[in-house]
Coordinates of C-alpha atoms in Angstrom, one line a residue:
X1 CA 108.3 113.9 51.2
X2 CA 106.3 116.6 51.2
X3 CA 106.9 119.8 49.4
X4 CA 105.4 122.9 50.9
X5 CA 105.4 125.9 48.9
X6 CA 105.8 128.8 51.6
X7 CA 105.4 132.8 49.7
X8 CA 108.0 134.8 52.1
X9 CA 107.0 139.0 52.3
X10 CA 109.0 140.3 54.2
X11 CA 107.3 143.7 53.5
X12 CA 109.1 147.6 55.1
X13 CA 110.8 148.5 58.0
X14 CA 112.1 145.8 60.1
X15 CA 110.5 142.7 58.3
X16 CA 113.6 142.6 56.1
X17 CA 115.9 141.7 59.0
X18 CA 113.3 139.2 61.3
X19 CA 112.7 137.2 57.8
X20 CA 116.7 136.7 57.4
X21 CA 116.6 134.5 60.3
X22 CA 113.6 132.2 59.2
X23 CA 115.3 132.4 56.0
X24 CA 117.7 130.9 57.7
X25 CA 116.2 128.1 60.1
X26 CA 113.8 127.1 57.0
X27 CA 117.7 126.8 54.8
X28 CA 118.6 124.7 57.3
X29 CA 115.6 122.6 58.0
X30 CA 116.1 121.8 53.6
X31 CA 119.4 121.2 53.7
X32 CA 119.4 118.6 56.9
X33 CA 116.4 116.9 55.1
X34 CA 113.7 117.5 58.2
X35 CA 111.7 118.7 55.8
X36 CA 111.9 120.2 52.5
X37 CA 110.2 124.1 51.6
X38 CA 110.4 126.2 48.4
X39 CA 110.5 128.6 49.6
X40 CA 109.2 132.3 47.1
X41 CA 109.5 136.3 48.2
X42 CA 107.1 138.9 47.2
X43 CA 107.1 142.6 47.9
X44 CA 103.8 144.2 50.7
X45 CA 103.1 147.1 52.1
X46 CA 105.6 151.0 51.5
X47 CA 108.2 148.1 49.7
X48 CA 105.4 146.6 46.4
X49 CA 104.0 150.8 46.7
X50 CA 107.3 152.0 46.3
X51 CA 107.9 149.6 43.0
X52 CA 104.5 149.3 41.9
X53 CA 102.3 151.6 43.3
X54 CA 100.2 149.7 44.4
X55 CA 100.8 147.8 48.0
X56 CA 100.7 144.3 46.3
X57 CA 100.4 143.8 43.2
X58 CA 98.2 141.4 41.5
X59 CA 101.6 138.8 41.0
X60 CA 102.1 138.7 44.1
X61 CA 98.6 137.2 45.1
X62 CA 98.6 134.8 42.0
X63 CA 101.8 133.6 44.4
X64 CA 100.0 134.2 47.3
X65 CA 96.9 132.4 46.9
X66 CA 99.1 129.5 45.2
X67 CA 101.1 129.1 48.0
X68 CA 100.5 126.9 51.6
X69 CA 101.7 129.4 53.6
X70 CA 102.0 133.0 53.5
X71 CA 105.1 133.5 55.8
X72 CA 104.9 137.9 56.4
X73 CA 106.9 140.0 58.0
X74 CA 106.6 143.8 58.8
X75 CA 104.7 147.2 56.7
X76 CA 104.4 150.3 57.0
X77 CA 106.3 153.4 57.8
X78 CA 106.3 157.7 57.8
X79 CA 107.8 157.1 54.0
X80 CA 104.5 156.2 53.2
X81 CA 102.6 158.5 55.2
X82 CA 101.1 161.0 52.7
X83 CA 100.4 158.5 50.3
X84 CA 96.9 157.7 48.6
X85 CA 95.1 156.1 51.2
X86 CA 93.8 152.9 48.8
X87 CA 97.3 151.7 48.6
X88 CA 98.6 152.3 51.5
X89 CA 101.3 150.0 53.3
X90 CA 98.6 148.8 55.4
X91 CA 96.1 148.3 52.7
X92 CA 98.3 145.5 51.1
X93 CA 98.3 143.7 55.0
X94 CA 93.9 143.5 54.9
X95 CA 93.5 142.3 51.1
X96 CA 95.3 139.4 51.6
X97 CA 93.3 138.8 55.2
X98 CA 90.1 138.8 52.9
X99 CA 91.2 137.7 49.2
X100 CA 92.5 134.3 51.1
X101 CA 89.7 134.8 54.1
X102 CA 91.8 134.5 56.9
X103 CA 89.0 134.5 59.1
X104 CA 90.8 133.5 62.6
X105 CA 93.2 134.9 63.7
X106 CA 95.7 133.0 66.2
X107 CA 98.0 135.6 69.1
X108 CA 99.5 133.7 72.0
X109 CA 100.8 135.5 74.3
X110 CA 103.3 133.3 76.5
X111 CA 105.8 134.8 79.2
X112 CA 108.7 132.9 79.3
X113 CA 110.1 132.3 82.6
X114 CA 113.6 134.1 82.4
X115 CA 111.5 137.3 81.1
X116 CA 108.8 137.1 84.3
X117 CA 111.1 140.1 85.0
X118 CA 111.0 142.3 81.5
X119 CA 107.0 142.9 81.9
X120 CA 105.9 145.7 83.7
X121 CA 103.4 143.8 85.5
X122 CA 105.0 141.7 88.5
X123 CA 107.0 139.0 88.1
X124 CA 103.8 136.5 89.9
X125 CA 101.4 138.2 87.7
X126 CA 103.1 137.3 84.4
X127 CA 105.0 134.2 85.3
X128 CA 103.5 130.6 83.4
X129 CA 101.4 132.9 81.2
X130 CA 99.5 130.7 79.2
X131 CA 96.6 132.3 76.8
X132 CA 95.1 132.9 73.0
X133 CA 93.8 135.2 71.8
X134 CA 91.3 134.2 69.1
X135 CA 90.4 137.7 67.4
X136 CA 87.7 137.8 64.4
X137 CA 89.7 139.6 61.4
X138 CA 87.9 140.0 58.0
X139 CA 84.8 141.8 59.4
X140 CA 83.7 143.6 61.7
X141 CA 84.1 147.7 62.2
X142 CA 87.8 147.4 59.5
X143 CA 85.6 146.2 56.7
X144 CA 82.5 147.2 57.6
X145 CA 80.5 150.3 54.4
X146 CA 80.2 152.4 54.4
X147 CA 83.7 153.8 56.1
X148 CA 83.6 157.5 54.9
X149 CA 84.4 161.1 55.4
X150 CA 82.2 163.5 54.2
X151 CA 82.5 167.1 53.7
X152 CA 79.9 168.8 55.4
X153 CA 80.7 172.9 55.2
X154 CA 81.7 175.3 57.3
X155 CA 85.3 173.1 58.3
X156 CA 83.1 170.5 59.5
X157 CA 83.5 166.3 58.5
X158 CA 81.8 164.0 59.5
X159 CA 83.8 160.7 60.0
X160 CA 81.8 157.2 59.4
X161 CA 83.4 153.7 60.4
X162 CA 80.5 150.9 60.5
X163 CA 80.5 147.6 62.5
X164 CA 78.8 144.9 60.9
X165 CA 78.6 141.1 61.9
X166 CA 76.8 138.3 60.1
X167 CA 75.8 135.1 62.3
X168 CA 77.9 132.8 60.3
X169 CA 81.2 134.7 61.2
X170 CA 80.5 135.0 64.9
X171 CA 79.7 131.4 65.0
X172 CA 82.8 130.2 63.1
X173 CA 85.6 131.7 65.1
X174 CA 84.0 130.8 68.0
X175 CA 84.5 127.4 67.1
X176 CA 87.9 127.6 66.5
X177 CA 87.8 129.3 70.5
X178 CA 86.5 126.6 71.3
X179 CA 88.1 123.8 69.6
X180 CA 91.6 125.2 70.6
X181 CA 90.1 124.9 74.2
X182 CA 89.8 121.8 74.9
X183 CA 93.5 120.8 73.2
X184 CA 94.1 123.2 76.7
X185 CA 92.4 124.5 80.0
X186 CA 88.9 123.5 78.6
X187 CA 88.3 127.8 79.0
X188 CA 86.7 130.3 76.7
X189 CA 86.7 134.1 77.9
X190 CA 84.3 135.7 75.1
X191 CA 84.4 139.3 75.3
X192 CA 82.3 142.2 73.3
X193 CA 80.7 145.9 74.1
X194 CA 76.9 144.1 74.4
X195 CA 76.1 147.3 76.9
X196 CA 76.1 149.8 74.0
X197 CA 76.5 147.8 71.2
X198 CA 73.8 146.1 69.4
X199 CA 77.3 144.0 66.7
X200 CA 78.0 142.7 70.5
X201 CA 74.5 142.0 72.0
X202 CA 74.3 139.5 68.9
X203 CA 77.8 137.9 69.7
X204 CA 77.0 137.1 72.7
X205 CA 73.6 135.9 72.0
X206 CA 75.3 133.7 68.8
X207 CA 78.4 132.9 71.6
X208 CA 75.9 131.5 73.7
X209 CA 73.8 129.7 70.8
X210 CA 77.0 127.6 69.6
X211 CA 78.6 126.8 73.1
X212 CA 75.5 125.2 74.4
X213 CA 74.8 122.8 71.1
X214 CA 78.4 122.3 70.1
X215 CA 81.1 122.5 73.0
X216 CA 78.5 122.3 76.4
X217 CA 82.0 120.5 77.5
X218 CA 83.8 123.7 77.6
X219 CA 83.5 125.8 80.2
X220 CA 82.3 129.3 78.3
X221 CA 82.6 132.8 80.1
X222 CA 81.3 136.5 79.1
X223 CA 82.9 139.5 80.0
X224 CA 83.2 143.5 78.2
X225 CA 85.7 143.9 76.3
X226 CA 87.2 147.3 78.4
X227 CA 87.2 145.5 81.5
X228 CA 88.6 142.1 79.9
X229 CA 91.2 144.8 79.0
X230 CA 92.1 145.7 83.0
X231 CA 91.9 141.8 83.8
X232 CA 94.1 141.9 81.2
X233 CA 96.2 143.1 83.0
X234 CA 95.7 142.8 86.9
X235 CA 94.6 139.2 86.7
X236 CA 96.0 138.4 83.3
X237 CA 97.1 133.9 84.5
X238 CA 92.3 133.2 84.8
X239 CA 92.6 133.2 81.3
X240 CA 92.8 130.5 78.8
X241 CA 91.3 131.2 75.0
X242 CA 90.3 134.7 74.9
X243 CA 87.9 134.9 71.8
X244 CA 86.5 138.8 70.5
X245 CA 85.6 140.9 67.5
X246 CA 88.5 142.3 64.9
X247 CA 88.9 146.5 66.7
X248 CA 88.4 144.2 70.2
X249 CA 91.0 141.7 69.2
X250 CA 93.4 144.3 67.7
X251 CA 94.1 146.2 70.4
X252 CA 93.6 143.0 73.2
X253 CA 95.9 141.3 71.8
X254 CA 98.2 144.4 72.3
X255 CA 98.3 144.9 75.7
X256 CA 99.3 141.2 75.8
X257 CA 102.1 140.8 73.8
X258 CA 103.2 144.0 76.8
X259 CA 102.2 140.9 79.6
X260 CA 105.4 139.2 78.1
X261 CA 107.3 141.8 78.4
X262 CA 107.2 143.6 74.6
X263 CA 106.4 143.5 71.4
X264 CA 109.2 141.9 69.8
X265 CA 107.8 138.5 71.0
X266 CA 104.6 138.1 70.1
X267 CA 103.5 136.2 66.6
X268 CA 100.9 135.6 65.3
X269 CA 98.4 132.9 62.6
X270 CA 96.4 134.0 60.4
X271 CA 94.3 130.8 59.5
X272 CA 91.1 130.1 56.3
X273 CA 88.6 127.4 57.1
X274 CA 89.9 124.4 56.3
X275 CA 88.9 122.6 52.6
X276 CA 86.9 120.0 53.0
X277 CA 88.4 117.7 50.0
X278 CA 92.3 118.9 50.2
X279 CA 92.0 119.5 54.3
X280 CA 94.4 122.0 53.9
X281 CA 93.8 125.6 55.0
X282 CA 94.7 129.2 53.7
X283 CA 96.7 130.6 56.3
X284 CA 99.3 133.7 57.3
X285 CA 101.7 133.7 60.1
X286 CA 103.3 136.9 60.9
X287 CA 104.6 138.9 64.0
X288 CA 102.2 141.0 65.8
X289 CA 105.5 144.2 66.6
X290 CA 105.1 145.9 63.4
X291 CA 107.8 147.1 60.8
X292 CA 109.4 150.0 63.9
X293 CA 111.4 152.1 61.6
X294 CA 113.1 154.6 64.1
X295 CA 115.4 151.0 64.4
X296 CA 115.2 149.7 60.4
X297 CA 119.1 148.3 59.6
X298 CA 120.2 148.8 62.9
X299 CA 119.9 145.0 63.8
X300 CA 118.1 145.7 67.3
X301 CA 115.2 143.8 65.9
X302 CA 114.3 141.3 67.7
X303 CA 113.8 138.0 65.7
X304 CA 111.6 136.0 67.8
X305 CA 108.0 136.8 66.9
X306 CA 109.1 135.9 63.1
X307 CA 110.4 132.7 64.0
X308 CA 107.8 131.9 66.8
X309 CA 105.2 132.5 63.6
X310 CA 107.6 130.2 61.4
X311 CA 107.3 127.8 64.5
X312 CA 102.9 128.2 64.4
X313 CA 103.3 127.7 60.5
X314 CA 104.7 124.0 61.6
X315 CA 102.1 123.6 64.1
X316 CA 98.4 124.3 62.2
X317 CA 99.7 124.2 58.6
X318 CA 102.4 121.6 58.0
X319 CA 101.1 119.3 60.9
X320 CA 104.7 119.1 62.2
X321 CA 104.1 120.2 66.2
X322 CA 106.6 117.8 67.4
X323 CA 109.4 120.1 65.2
X324 CA 107.1 123.8 66.8
X325 CA 107.9 122.0 69.9
X326 CA 111.3 122.3 69.6
X327 CA 111.5 126.1 67.6
X328 CA 109.5 126.8 71.0
X329 CA 112.4 125.2 73.0
X330 CA 115.0 126.2 71.3
X331 CA 113.9 130.1 72.3
X332 CA 113.2 129.0 76.0
X333 CA 117.1 128.2 76.3
X334 CA 118.3 131.4 74.7
X335 CA 116.6 132.9 76.7
X336 CA 117.3 131.2 79.6
X337 CA 121.2 131.6 78.7
X338 CA 120.8 135.0 79.6
X339 CA 120.5 136.2 75.7
X340 CA 118.9 139.4 74.7
X341 CA 118.5 142.0 72.2
X342 CA 117.6 145.3 73.0
X343 CA 113.9 145.5 73.5
X344 CA 114.1 142.3 76.4
X345 CA 117.9 143.3 77.6
X346 CA 117.8 143.8 81.8
X347 CA 120.8 144.4 83.8
X348 CA 123.3 141.1 84.2
X349 CA 122.1 139.7 80.4
X350 CA 124.1 139.9 77.1
X351 CA 122.9 142.4 74.6
X352 CA 122.7 140.7 71.4
X353 CA 121.9 141.3 67.7
X354 CA 119.2 140.5 65.2
X355 CA 121.7 138.2 63.2
X356 CA 122.7 136.7 67.0
X357 CA 120.2 136.6 68.1
X358 CA 118.9 134.3 65.4
X359 CA 121.6 132.5 64.9
X360 CA 121.7 131.2 68.6
X361 CA 118.3 129.7 68.7
X362 CA 119.4 127.5 64.9
X363 CA 122.3 126.5 67.1
X364 CA 119.9 126.2 70.4
X365 CA 117.1 123.7 67.4
X366 CA 119.8 122.1 66.1
X367 CA 120.8 120.5 69.3
X368 CA 117.3 119.6 70.3
X369 CA 117.7 117.7 67.3
X370 CA 120.4 115.8 67.1

């Protein structure tokens, strides 16, 4: 049995709490002989700044580069609001994405039947929802140069962020979206702002060309990102795979998260190119919910997105799709039983702590694997 190297980066806020539930699951997989994971743990974000005055140390970056996959918690919080911009907690995550060339961010939004009433939308709008947002992660306005704030005098300043995309960046994220669609409902919706942004014009042109040249069997639609956000709220089930740039992907995936009932429900995968020789790819898996410092240390955090993120690691890094399906089924079974953390609690359901939810999911997984 192959040994898989995992680097666990719990981070800040509720990160260590939800990571603890993934570690419990990994320990069981190892002890039961189902898989063989070798884990190491590092610091990132505010915790790394407190220890090393950087958002991630060179030692932990080396571990990240050597790992088969990184399981990432969350970073940030008010405690570090005043630290220098270049070592802010989020800089650690941005460096991981850039240095590991994790260009493709996959954010599924699935509405479990038991949670259809937890969404802010009507049950009929979200019941059965299953969409995938593919966000370009290493280009665009988050990384473009120049990125400056200039003092103009007289109390005036000018801030500049630059939106930059090259053809190859759009082509490769397009291929990820089309390949995913082929395994789903065979439909891709590309979103940009070609009506006001030159980068949107190029994005539209390149997606159209890649589709015509390589994926004519997949249905391709184009939509402006602002109207796409509106349609995500109005009629989300019309979508299958949505592909978009870094900035719009950040916003649209958070909208999609709330369709499922809670940010605590949404996992993500950040993937690099497949290595031609090893057939492996660098990858980082993280929940979308952030560090939630207001509830940190209280046992209130929902670990489902963190556990689902590990499930995505099983699927996309370790070719354990059947086991990933069982993780998803275990989560669905626990939710169907009425167990709820505070963020998804509703009348008639049973309150659970972070640990209780994690334990319940593991027990269901054990039943499914018996």
